[in-house]
PDB file of C-alpha atoms and ligand atoms in Angstrom:
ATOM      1  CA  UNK Q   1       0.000   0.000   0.000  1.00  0.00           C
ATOM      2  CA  UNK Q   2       0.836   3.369  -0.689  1.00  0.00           C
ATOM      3  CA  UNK Q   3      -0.440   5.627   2.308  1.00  0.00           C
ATOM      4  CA  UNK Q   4       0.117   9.922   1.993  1.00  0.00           C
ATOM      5  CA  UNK Q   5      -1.005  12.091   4.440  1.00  0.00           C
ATOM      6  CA  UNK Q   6      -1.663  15.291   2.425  1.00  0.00           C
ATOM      7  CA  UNK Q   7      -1.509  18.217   4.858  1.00  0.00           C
ATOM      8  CA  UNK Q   8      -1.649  22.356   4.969  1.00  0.00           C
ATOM      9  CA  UNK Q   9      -4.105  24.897   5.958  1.00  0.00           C
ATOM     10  CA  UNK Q  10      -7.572  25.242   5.133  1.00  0.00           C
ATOM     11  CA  UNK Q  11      -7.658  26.747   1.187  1.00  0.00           C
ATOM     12  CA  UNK Q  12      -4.100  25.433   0.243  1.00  0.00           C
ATOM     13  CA  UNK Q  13      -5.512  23.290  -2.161  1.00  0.00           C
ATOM     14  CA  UNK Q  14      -5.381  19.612  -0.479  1.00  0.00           C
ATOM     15  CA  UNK Q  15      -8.611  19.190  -2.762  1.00  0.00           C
ATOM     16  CA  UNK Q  16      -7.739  19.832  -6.010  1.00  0.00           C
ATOM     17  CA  UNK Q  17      -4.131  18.556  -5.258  1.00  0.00           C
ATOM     18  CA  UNK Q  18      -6.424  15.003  -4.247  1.00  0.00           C
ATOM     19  CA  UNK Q  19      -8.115  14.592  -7.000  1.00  0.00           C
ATOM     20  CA  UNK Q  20      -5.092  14.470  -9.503  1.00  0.00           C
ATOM     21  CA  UNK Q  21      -2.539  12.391  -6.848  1.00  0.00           C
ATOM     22  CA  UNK Q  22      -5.722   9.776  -7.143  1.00  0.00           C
ATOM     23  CA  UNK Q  23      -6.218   9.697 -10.948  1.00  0.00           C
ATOM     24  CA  UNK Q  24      -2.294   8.851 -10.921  1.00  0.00           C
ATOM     25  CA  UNK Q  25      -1.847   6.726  -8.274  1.00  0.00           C
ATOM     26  CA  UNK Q  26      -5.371   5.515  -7.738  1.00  0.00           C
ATOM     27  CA  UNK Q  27      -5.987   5.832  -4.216  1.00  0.00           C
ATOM     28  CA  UNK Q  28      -8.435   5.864  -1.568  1.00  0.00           C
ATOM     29  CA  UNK Q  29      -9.338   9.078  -0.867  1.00  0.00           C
ATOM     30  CA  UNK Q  30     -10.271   9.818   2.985  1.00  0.00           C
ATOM     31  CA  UNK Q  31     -11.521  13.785   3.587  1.00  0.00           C
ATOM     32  CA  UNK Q  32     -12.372  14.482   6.747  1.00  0.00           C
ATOM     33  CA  UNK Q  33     -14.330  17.391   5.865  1.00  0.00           C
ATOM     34  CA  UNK Q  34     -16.423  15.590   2.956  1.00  0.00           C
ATOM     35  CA  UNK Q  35     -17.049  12.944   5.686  1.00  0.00           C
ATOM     36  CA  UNK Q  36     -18.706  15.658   7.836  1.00  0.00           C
ATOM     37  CA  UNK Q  37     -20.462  17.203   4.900  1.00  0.00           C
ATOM     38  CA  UNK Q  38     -22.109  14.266   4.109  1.00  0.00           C
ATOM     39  CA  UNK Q  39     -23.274  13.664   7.548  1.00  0.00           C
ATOM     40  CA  UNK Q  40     -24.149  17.173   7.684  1.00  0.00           C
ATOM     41  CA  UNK Q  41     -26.408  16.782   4.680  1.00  0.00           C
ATOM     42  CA  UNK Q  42     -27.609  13.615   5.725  1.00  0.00           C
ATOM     43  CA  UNK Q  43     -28.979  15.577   8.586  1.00  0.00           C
ATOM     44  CA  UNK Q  44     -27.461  12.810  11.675  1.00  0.00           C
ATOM     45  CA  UNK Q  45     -27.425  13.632  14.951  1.00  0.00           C
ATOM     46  CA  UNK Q  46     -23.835  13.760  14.417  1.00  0.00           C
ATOM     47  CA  UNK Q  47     -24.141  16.157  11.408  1.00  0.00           C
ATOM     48  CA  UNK Q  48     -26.238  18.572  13.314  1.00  0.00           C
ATOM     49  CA  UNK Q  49     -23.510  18.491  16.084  1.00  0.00           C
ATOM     50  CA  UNK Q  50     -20.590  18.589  13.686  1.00  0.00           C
ATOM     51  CA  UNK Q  51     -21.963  21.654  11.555  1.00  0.00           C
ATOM     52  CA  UNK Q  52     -22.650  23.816  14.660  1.00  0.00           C
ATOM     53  CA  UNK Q  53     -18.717  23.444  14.970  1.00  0.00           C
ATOM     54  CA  UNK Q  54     -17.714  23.887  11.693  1.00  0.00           C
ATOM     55  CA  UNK Q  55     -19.541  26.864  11.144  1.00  0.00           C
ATOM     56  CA  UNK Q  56     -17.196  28.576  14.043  1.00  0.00           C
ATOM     57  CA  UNK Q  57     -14.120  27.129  12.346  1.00  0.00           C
ATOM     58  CA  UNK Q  58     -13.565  25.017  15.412  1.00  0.00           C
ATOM     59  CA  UNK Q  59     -12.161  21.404  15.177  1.00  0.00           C
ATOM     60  CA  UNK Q  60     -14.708  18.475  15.479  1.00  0.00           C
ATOM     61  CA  UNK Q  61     -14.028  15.915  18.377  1.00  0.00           C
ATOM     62  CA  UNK Q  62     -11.112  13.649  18.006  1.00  0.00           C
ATOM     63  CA  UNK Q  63     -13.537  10.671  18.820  1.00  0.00           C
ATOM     64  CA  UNK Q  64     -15.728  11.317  16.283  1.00  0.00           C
ATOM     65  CA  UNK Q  65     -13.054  11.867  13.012  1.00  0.00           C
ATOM     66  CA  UNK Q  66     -11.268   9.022  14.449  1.00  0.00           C
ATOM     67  CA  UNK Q  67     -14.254   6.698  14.871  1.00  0.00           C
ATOM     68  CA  UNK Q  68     -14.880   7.755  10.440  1.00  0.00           C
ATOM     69  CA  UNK Q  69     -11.299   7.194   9.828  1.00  0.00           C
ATOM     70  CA  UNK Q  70     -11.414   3.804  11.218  1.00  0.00           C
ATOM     71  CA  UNK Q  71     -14.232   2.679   9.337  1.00  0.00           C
ATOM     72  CA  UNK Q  72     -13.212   3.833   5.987  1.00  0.00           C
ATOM     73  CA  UNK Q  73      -9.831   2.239   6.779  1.00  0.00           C
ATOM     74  CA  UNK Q  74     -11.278  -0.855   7.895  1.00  0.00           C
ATOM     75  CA  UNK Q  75     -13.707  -0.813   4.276  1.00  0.00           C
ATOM     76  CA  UNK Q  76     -10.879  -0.248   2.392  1.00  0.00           C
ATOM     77  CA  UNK Q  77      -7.677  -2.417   3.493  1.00  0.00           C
ATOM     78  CA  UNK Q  78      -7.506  -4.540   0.605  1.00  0.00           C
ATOM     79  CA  UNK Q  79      -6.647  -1.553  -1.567  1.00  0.00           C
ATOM     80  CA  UNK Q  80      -4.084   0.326  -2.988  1.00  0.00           C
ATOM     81  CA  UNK Q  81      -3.606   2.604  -0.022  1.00  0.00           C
ATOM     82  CA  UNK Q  82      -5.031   5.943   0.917  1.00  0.00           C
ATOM     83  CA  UNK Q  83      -4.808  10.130   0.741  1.00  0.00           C
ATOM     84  CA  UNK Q  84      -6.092  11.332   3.743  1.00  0.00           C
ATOM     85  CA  UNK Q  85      -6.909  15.279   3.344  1.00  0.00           C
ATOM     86  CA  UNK Q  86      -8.086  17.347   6.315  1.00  0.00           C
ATOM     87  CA  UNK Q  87      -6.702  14.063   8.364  1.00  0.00           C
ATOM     88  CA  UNK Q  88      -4.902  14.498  11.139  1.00  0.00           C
ATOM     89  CA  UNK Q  89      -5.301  17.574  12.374  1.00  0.00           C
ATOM     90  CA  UNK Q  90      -3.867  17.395  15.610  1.00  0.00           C
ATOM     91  CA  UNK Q  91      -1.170  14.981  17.160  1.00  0.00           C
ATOM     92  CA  UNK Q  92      -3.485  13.093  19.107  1.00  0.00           C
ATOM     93  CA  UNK Q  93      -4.970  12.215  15.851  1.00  0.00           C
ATOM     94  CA  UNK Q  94      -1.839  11.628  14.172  1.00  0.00           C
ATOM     95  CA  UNK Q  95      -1.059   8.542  16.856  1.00  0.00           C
ATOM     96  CA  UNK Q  96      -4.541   7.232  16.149  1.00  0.00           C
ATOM     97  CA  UNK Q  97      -3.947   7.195  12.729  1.00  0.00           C
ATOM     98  CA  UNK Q  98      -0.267   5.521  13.857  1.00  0.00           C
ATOM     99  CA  UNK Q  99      -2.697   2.845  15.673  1.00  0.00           C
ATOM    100  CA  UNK Q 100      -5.196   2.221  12.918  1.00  0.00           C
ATOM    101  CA  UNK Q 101      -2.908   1.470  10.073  1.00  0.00           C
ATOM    102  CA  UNK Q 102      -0.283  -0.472  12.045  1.00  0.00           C
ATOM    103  CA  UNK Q 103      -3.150  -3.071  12.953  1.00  0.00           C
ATOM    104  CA  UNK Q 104      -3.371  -3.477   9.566  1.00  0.00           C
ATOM    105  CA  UNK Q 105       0.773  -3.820   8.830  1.00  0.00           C
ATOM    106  CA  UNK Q 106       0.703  -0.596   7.369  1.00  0.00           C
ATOM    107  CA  UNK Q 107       2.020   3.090   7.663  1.00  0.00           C
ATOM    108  CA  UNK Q 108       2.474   6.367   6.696  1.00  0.00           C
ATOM    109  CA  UNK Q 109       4.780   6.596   3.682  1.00  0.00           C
ATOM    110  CA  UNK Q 110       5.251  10.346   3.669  1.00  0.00           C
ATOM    111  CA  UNK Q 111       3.001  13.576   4.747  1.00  0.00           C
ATOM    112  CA  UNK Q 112       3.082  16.511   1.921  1.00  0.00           C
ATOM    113  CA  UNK Q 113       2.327  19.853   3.712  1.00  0.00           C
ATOM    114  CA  UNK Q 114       1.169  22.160   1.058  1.00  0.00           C
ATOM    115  CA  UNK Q 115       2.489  25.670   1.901  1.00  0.00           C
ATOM    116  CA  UNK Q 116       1.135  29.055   1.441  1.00  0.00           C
ATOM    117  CA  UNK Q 117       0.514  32.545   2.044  1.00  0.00           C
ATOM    118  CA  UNK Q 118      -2.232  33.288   4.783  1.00  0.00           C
ATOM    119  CA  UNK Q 119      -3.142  36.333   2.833  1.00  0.00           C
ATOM    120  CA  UNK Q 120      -3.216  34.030  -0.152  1.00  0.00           C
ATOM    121  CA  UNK Q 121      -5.264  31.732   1.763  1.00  0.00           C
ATOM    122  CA  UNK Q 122      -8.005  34.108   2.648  1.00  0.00           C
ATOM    123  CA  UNK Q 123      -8.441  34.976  -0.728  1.00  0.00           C
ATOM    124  CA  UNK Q 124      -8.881  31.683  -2.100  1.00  0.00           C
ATOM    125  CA  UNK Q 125     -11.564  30.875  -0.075  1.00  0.00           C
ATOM    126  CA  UNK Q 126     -13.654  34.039   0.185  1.00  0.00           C
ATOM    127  CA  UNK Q 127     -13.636  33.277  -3.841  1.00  0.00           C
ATOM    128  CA  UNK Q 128     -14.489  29.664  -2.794  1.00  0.00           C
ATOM    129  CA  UNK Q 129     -17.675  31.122  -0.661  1.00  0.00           C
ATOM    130  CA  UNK Q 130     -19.092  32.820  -3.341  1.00  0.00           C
ATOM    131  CA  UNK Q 131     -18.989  30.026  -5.638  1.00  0.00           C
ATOM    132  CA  UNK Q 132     -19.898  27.365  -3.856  1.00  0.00           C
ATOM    133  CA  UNK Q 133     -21.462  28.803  -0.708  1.00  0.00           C
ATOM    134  CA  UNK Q 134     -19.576  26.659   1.813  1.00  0.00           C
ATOM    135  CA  UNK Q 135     -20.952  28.361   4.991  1.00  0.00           C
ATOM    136  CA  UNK Q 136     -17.555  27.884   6.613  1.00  0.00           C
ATOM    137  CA  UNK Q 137     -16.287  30.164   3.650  1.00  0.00           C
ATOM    138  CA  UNK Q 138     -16.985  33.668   5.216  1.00  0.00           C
ATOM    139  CA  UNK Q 139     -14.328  35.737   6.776  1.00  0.00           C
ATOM    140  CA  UNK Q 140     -14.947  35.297  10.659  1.00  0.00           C
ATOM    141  CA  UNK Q 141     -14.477  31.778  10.215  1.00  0.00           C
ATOM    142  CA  UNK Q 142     -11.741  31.836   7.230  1.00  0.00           C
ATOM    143  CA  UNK Q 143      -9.749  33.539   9.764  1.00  0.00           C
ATOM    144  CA  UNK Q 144     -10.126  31.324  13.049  1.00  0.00           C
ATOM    145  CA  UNK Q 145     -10.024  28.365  10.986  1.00  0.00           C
ATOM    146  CA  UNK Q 146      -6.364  29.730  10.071  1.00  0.00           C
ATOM    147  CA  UNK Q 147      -5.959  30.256  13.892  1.00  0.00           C
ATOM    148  CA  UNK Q 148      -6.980  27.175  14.900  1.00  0.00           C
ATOM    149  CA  UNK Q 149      -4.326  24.940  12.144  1.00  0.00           C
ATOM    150  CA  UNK Q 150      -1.715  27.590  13.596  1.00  0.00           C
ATOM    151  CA  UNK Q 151      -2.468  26.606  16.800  1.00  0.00           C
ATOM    152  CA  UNK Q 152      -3.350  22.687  16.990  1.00  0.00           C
ATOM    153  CA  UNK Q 153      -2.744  21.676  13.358  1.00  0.00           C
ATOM    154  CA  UNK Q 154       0.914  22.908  12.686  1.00  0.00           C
ATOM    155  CA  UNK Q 155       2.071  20.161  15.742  1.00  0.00           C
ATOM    156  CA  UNK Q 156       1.369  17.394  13.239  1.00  0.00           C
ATOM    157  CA  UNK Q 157       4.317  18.469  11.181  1.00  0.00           C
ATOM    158  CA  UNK Q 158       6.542  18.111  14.017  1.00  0.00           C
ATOM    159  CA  UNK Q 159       5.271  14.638  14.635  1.00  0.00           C
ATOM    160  CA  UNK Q 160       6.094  13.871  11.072  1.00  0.00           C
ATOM    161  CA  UNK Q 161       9.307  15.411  11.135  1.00  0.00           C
ATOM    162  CA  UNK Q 162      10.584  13.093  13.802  1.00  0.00           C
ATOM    163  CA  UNK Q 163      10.008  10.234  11.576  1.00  0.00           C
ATOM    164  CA  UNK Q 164      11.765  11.535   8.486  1.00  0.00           C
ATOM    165  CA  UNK Q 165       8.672  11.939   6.931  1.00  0.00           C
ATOM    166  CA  UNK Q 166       7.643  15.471   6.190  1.00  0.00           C
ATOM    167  CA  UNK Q 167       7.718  17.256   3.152  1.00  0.00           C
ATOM    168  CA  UNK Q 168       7.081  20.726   2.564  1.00  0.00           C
ATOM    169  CA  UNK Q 169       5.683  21.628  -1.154  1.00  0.00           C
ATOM    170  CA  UNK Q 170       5.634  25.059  -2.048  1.00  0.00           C
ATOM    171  CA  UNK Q 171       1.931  25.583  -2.556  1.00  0.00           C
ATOM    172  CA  UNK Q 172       1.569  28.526  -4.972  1.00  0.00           C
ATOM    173  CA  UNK Q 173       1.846  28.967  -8.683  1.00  0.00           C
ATOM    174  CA  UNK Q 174      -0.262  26.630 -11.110  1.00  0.00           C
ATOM    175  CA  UNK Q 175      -1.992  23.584 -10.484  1.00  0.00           C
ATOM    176  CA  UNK Q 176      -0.299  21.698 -12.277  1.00  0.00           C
ATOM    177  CA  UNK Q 177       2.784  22.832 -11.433  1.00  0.00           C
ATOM    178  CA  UNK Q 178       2.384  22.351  -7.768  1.00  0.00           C
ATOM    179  CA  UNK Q 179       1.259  18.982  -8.581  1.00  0.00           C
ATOM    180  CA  UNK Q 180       4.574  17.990  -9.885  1.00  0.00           C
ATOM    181  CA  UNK Q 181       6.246  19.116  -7.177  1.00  0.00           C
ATOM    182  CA  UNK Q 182       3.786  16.646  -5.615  1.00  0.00           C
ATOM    183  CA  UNK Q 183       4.969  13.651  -7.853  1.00  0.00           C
ATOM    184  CA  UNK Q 184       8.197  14.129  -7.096  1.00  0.00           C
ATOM    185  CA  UNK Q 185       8.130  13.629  -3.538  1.00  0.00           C
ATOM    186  CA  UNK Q 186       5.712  10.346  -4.120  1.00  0.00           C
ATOM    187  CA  UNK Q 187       8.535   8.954  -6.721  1.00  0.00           C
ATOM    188  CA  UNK Q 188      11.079   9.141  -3.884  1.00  0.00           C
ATOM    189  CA  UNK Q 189       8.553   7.038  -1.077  1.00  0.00           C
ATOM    190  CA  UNK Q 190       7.885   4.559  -3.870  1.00  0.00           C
ATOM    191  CA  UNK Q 191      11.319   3.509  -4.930  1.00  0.00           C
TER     192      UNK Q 191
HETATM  193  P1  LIG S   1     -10.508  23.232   5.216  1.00  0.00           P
HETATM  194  O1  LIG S   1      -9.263  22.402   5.190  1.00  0.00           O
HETATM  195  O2  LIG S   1     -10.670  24.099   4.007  1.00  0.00           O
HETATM  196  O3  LIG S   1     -10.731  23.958   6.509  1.00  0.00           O
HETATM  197  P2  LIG S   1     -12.139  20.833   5.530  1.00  0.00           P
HETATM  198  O4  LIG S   1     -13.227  20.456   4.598  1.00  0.00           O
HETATM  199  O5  LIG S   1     -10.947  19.946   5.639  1.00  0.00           O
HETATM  200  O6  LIG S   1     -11.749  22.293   5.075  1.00  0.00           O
HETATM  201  O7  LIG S   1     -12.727  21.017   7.006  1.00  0.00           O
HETATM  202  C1  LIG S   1     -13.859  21.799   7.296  1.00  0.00           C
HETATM  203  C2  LIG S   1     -14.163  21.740   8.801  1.00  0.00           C
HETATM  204  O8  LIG S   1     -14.466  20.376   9.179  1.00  0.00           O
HETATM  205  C3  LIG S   1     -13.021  22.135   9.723  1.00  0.00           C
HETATM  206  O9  LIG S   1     -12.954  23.540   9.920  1.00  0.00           O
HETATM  207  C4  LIG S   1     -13.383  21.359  11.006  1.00  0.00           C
HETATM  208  O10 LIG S   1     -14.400  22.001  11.740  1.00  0.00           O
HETATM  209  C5  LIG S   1     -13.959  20.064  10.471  1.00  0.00           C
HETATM  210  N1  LIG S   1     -12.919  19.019  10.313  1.00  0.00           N
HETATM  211  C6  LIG S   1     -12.464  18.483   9.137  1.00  0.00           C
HETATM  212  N2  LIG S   1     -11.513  17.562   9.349  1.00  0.00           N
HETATM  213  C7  LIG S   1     -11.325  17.517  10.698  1.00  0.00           C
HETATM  214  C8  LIG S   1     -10.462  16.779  11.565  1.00  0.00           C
HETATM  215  N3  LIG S   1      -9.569  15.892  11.092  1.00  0.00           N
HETATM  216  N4  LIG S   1     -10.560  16.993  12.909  1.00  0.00           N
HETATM  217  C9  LIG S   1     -11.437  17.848  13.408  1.00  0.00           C
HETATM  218  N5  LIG S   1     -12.282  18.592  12.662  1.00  0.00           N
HETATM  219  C10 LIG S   1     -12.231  18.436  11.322  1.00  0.00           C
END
Protein backbone atom coordinates (compact mmCIF):
# COMPACT_ATOMS: atom_id res chain seq x y z
CA UNK A 1 0.00 0.00 0.00
CA UNK A 2 0.84 3.37 -0.69
CA UNK A 3 -0.44 5.63 2.31
CA UNK A 4 0.12 9.92 1.99
CA UNK A 5 -1.01 12.09 4.44
CA UNK A 6 -1.66 15.29 2.42
CA UNK A 7 -1.51 18.22 4.86
CA UNK A 8 -1.65 22.36 4.97
CA UNK A 9 -4.10 24.90 5.96
CA UNK A 10 -7.57 25.24 5.13
CA UNK A 11 -7.66 26.75 1.19
CA UNK A 12 -4.10 25.43 0.24
CA UNK A 13 -5.51 23.29 -2.16
CA UNK A 14 -5.38 19.61 -0.48
CA UNK A 15 -8.61 19.19 -2.76
CA UNK A 16 -7.74 19.83 -6.01
CA UNK A 17 -4.13 18.56 -5.26
CA UNK A 18 -6.42 15.00 -4.25
CA UNK A 19 -8.12 14.59 -7.00
CA UNK A 20 -5.09 14.47 -9.50
CA UNK A 21 -2.54 12.39 -6.85
CA UNK A 22 -5.72 9.78 -7.14
CA UNK A 23 -6.22 9.70 -10.95
CA UNK A 24 -2.29 8.85 -10.92
CA UNK A 25 -1.85 6.73 -8.27
CA UNK A 26 -5.37 5.51 -7.74
CA UNK A 27 -5.99 5.83 -4.22
CA UNK A 28 -8.44 5.86 -1.57
CA UNK A 29 -9.34 9.08 -0.87
CA UNK A 30 -10.27 9.82 2.98
CA UNK A 31 -11.52 13.79 3.59
CA UNK A 32 -12.37 14.48 6.75
CA UNK A 33 -14.33 17.39 5.86
CA UNK A 34 -16.42 15.59 2.96
CA UNK A 35 -17.05 12.94 5.69
CA UNK A 36 -18.71 15.66 7.84
CA UNK A 37 -20.46 17.20 4.90
CA UNK A 38 -22.11 14.27 4.11
CA UNK A 39 -23.27 13.66 7.55
CA UNK A 40 -24.15 17.17 7.68
CA UNK A 41 -26.41 16.78 4.68
CA UNK A 42 -27.61 13.61 5.73
CA UNK A 43 -28.98 15.58 8.59
CA UNK A 44 -27.46 12.81 11.68
CA UNK A 45 -27.43 13.63 14.95
CA UNK A 46 -23.83 13.76 14.42
CA UNK A 47 -24.14 16.16 11.41
CA UNK A 48 -26.24 18.57 13.31
CA UNK A 49 -23.51 18.49 16.08
CA UNK A 50 -20.59 18.59 13.69
CA UNK A 51 -21.96 21.65 11.55
CA UNK A 52 -22.65 23.82 14.66
CA UNK A 53 -18.72 23.44 14.97
CA UNK A 54 -17.71 23.89 11.69
CA UNK A 55 -19.54 26.86 11.14
CA UNK A 56 -17.20 28.58 14.04
CA UNK A 57 -14.12 27.13 12.35
CA UNK A 58 -13.57 25.02 15.41
CA UNK A 59 -12.16 21.40 15.18
CA UNK A 60 -14.71 18.48 15.48
CA UNK A 61 -14.03 15.92 18.38
CA UNK A 62 -11.11 13.65 18.01
CA UNK A 63 -13.54 10.67 18.82
CA UNK A 64 -15.73 11.32 16.28
CA UNK A 65 -13.05 11.87 13.01
CA UNK A 66 -11.27 9.02 14.45
CA UNK A 67 -14.25 6.70 14.87
CA UNK A 68 -14.88 7.75 10.44
CA UNK A 69 -11.30 7.19 9.83
CA UNK A 70 -11.41 3.80 11.22
CA UNK A 71 -14.23 2.68 9.34
CA UNK A 72 -13.21 3.83 5.99
CA UNK A 73 -9.83 2.24 6.78
CA UNK A 74 -11.28 -0.86 7.90
CA UNK A 75 -13.71 -0.81 4.28
CA UNK A 76 -10.88 -0.25 2.39
CA UNK A 77 -7.68 -2.42 3.49
CA UNK A 78 -7.51 -4.54 0.60
CA UNK A 79 -6.65 -1.55 -1.57
CA UNK A 80 -4.08 0.33 -2.99
CA UNK A 81 -3.61 2.60 -0.02
CA UNK A 82 -5.03 5.94 0.92
CA UNK A 83 -4.81 10.13 0.74
CA UNK A 84 -6.09 11.33 3.74
CA UNK A 85 -6.91 15.28 3.34
CA UNK A 86 -8.09 17.35 6.31
CA UNK A 87 -6.70 14.06 8.36
CA UNK A 88 -4.90 14.50 11.14
CA UNK A 89 -5.30 17.57 12.37
CA UNK A 90 -3.87 17.40 15.61
CA UNK A 91 -1.17 14.98 17.16
CA UNK A 92 -3.49 13.09 19.11
CA UNK A 93 -4.97 12.21 15.85
CA UNK A 94 -1.84 11.63 14.17
CA UNK A 95 -1.06 8.54 16.86
CA UNK A 96 -4.54 7.23 16.15
CA UNK A 97 -3.95 7.19 12.73
CA UNK A 98 -0.27 5.52 13.86
CA UNK A 99 -2.70 2.84 15.67
CA UNK A 100 -5.20 2.22 12.92
CA UNK A 101 -2.91 1.47 10.07
CA UNK A 102 -0.28 -0.47 12.04
CA UNK A 103 -3.15 -3.07 12.95
CA UNK A 104 -3.37 -3.48 9.57
CA UNK A 105 0.77 -3.82 8.83
CA UNK A 106 0.70 -0.60 7.37
CA UNK A 107 2.02 3.09 7.66
CA UNK A 108 2.47 6.37 6.70
CA UNK A 109 4.78 6.60 3.68
CA UNK A 110 5.25 10.35 3.67
CA UNK A 111 3.00 13.58 4.75
CA UNK A 112 3.08 16.51 1.92
CA UNK A 113 2.33 19.85 3.71
CA UNK A 114 1.17 22.16 1.06
CA UNK A 115 2.49 25.67 1.90
CA UNK A 116 1.13 29.05 1.44
CA UNK A 117 0.51 32.54 2.04
CA UNK A 118 -2.23 33.29 4.78
CA UNK A 119 -3.14 36.33 2.83
CA UNK A 120 -3.22 34.03 -0.15
CA UNK A 121 -5.26 31.73 1.76
CA UNK A 122 -8.01 34.11 2.65
CA UNK A 123 -8.44 34.98 -0.73
CA UNK A 124 -8.88 31.68 -2.10
CA UNK A 125 -11.56 30.87 -0.07
CA UNK A 126 -13.65 34.04 0.19
CA UNK A 127 -13.64 33.28 -3.84
CA UNK A 128 -14.49 29.66 -2.79
CA UNK A 129 -17.67 31.12 -0.66
CA UNK A 130 -19.09 32.82 -3.34
CA UNK A 131 -18.99 30.03 -5.64
CA UNK A 132 -19.90 27.36 -3.86
CA UNK A 133 -21.46 28.80 -0.71
CA UNK A 134 -19.58 26.66 1.81
CA UNK A 135 -20.95 28.36 4.99
CA UNK A 136 -17.55 27.88 6.61
CA UNK A 137 -16.29 30.16 3.65
CA UNK A 138 -16.99 33.67 5.22
CA UNK A 139 -14.33 35.74 6.78
CA UNK A 140 -14.95 35.30 10.66
CA UNK A 141 -14.48 31.78 10.21
CA UNK A 142 -11.74 31.84 7.23
CA UNK A 143 -9.75 33.54 9.76
CA UNK A 144 -10.13 31.32 13.05
CA UNK A 145 -10.02 28.37 10.99
CA UNK A 146 -6.36 29.73 10.07
CA UNK A 147 -5.96 30.26 13.89
CA UNK A 148 -6.98 27.17 14.90
CA UNK A 149 -4.33 24.94 12.14
CA UNK A 150 -1.71 27.59 13.60
CA UNK A 151 -2.47 26.61 16.80
CA UNK A 152 -3.35 22.69 16.99
CA UNK A 153 -2.74 21.68 13.36
CA UNK A 154 0.91 22.91 12.69
CA UNK A 155 2.07 20.16 15.74
CA UNK A 156 1.37 17.39 13.24
CA UNK A 157 4.32 18.47 11.18
CA UNK A 158 6.54 18.11 14.02
CA UNK A 159 5.27 14.64 14.64
CA UNK A 160 6.09 13.87 11.07
CA UNK A 161 9.31 15.41 11.14
CA UNK A 162 10.58 13.09 13.80
CA UNK A 163 10.01 10.23 11.58
CA UNK A 164 11.77 11.53 8.49
CA UNK A 165 8.67 11.94 6.93
CA UNK A 166 7.64 15.47 6.19
CA UNK A 167 7.72 17.26 3.15
CA UNK A 168 7.08 20.73 2.56
CA UNK A 169 5.68 21.63 -1.15
CA UNK A 170 5.63 25.06 -2.05
CA UNK A 171 1.93 25.58 -2.56
CA UNK A 172 1.57 28.53 -4.97
CA UNK A 173 1.85 28.97 -8.68
CA UNK A 174 -0.26 26.63 -11.11
CA UNK A 175 -1.99 23.58 -10.48
CA UNK A 176 -0.30 21.70 -12.28
CA UNK A 177 2.78 22.83 -11.43
CA UNK A 178 2.38 22.35 -7.77
CA UNK A 179 1.26 18.98 -8.58
CA UNK A 180 4.57 17.99 -9.88
CA UNK A 181 6.25 19.12 -7.18
CA UNK A 182 3.79 16.65 -5.62
CA UNK A 183 4.97 13.65 -7.85
CA UNK A 184 8.20 14.13 -7.10
CA UNK A 185 8.13 13.63 -3.54
CA UNK A 186 5.71 10.35 -4.12
CA UNK A 187 8.54 8.95 -6.72
CA UNK A 188 11.08 9.14 -3.88
CA UNK A 189 8.55 7.04 -1.08
CA UNK A 190 7.88 4.56 -3.87
CA UNK A 191 11.32 3.51 -4.93
P1 LIG B 1 -10.51 23.23 5.22
O1 LIG B 1 -9.26 22.40 5.19
O2 LIG B 1 -10.67 24.10 4.01
O3 LIG B 1 -10.73 23.96 6.51
P2 LIG B 1 -12.14 20.83 5.53
O4 LIG B 1 -13.23 20.46 4.60
O5 LIG B 1 -10.95 19.95 5.64
O6 LIG B 1 -11.75 22.29 5.07
O7 LIG B 1 -12.73 21.02 7.01
C1 LIG B 1 -13.86 21.80 7.30
C2 LIG B 1 -14.16 21.74 8.80
O8 LIG B 1 -14.47 20.38 9.18
C3 LIG B 1 -13.02 22.13 9.72
O9 LIG B 1 -12.95 23.54 9.92
C4 LIG B 1 -13.38 21.36 11.01
O10 LIG B 1 -14.40 22.00 11.74
C5 LIG B 1 -13.96 20.06 10.47
N1 LIG B 1 -12.92 19.02 10.31
C6 LIG B 1 -12.46 18.48 9.14
N2 LIG B 1 -11.51 17.56 9.35
C7 LIG B 1 -11.33 17.52 10.70
C8 LIG B 1 -10.46 16.78 11.56
N3 LIG B 1 -9.57 15.89 11.09
N4 LIG B 1 -10.56 16.99 12.91
C9 LIG B 1 -11.44 17.85 13.41
N5 LIG B 1 -12.28 18.59 12.66
C10 LIG B 1 -12.23 18.44 11.32
Amino acid sequence: MLNIVLFGPPGSGKGTQSEKVIEKYGLMHISTGDLLREEVAAQTELGKQAKAIMDTGELVSDKIVIGMIRNKIEEHQDGPGFIFDGFPRTVDQARELRKALTDYDERVGVMISLEVAREELVKRLLKRGKETGRSDDKLETINNRIDVYNRQTIPVTYYYDKMHKHAAVEGSGSVNKIFDRIVEVIAKVKS
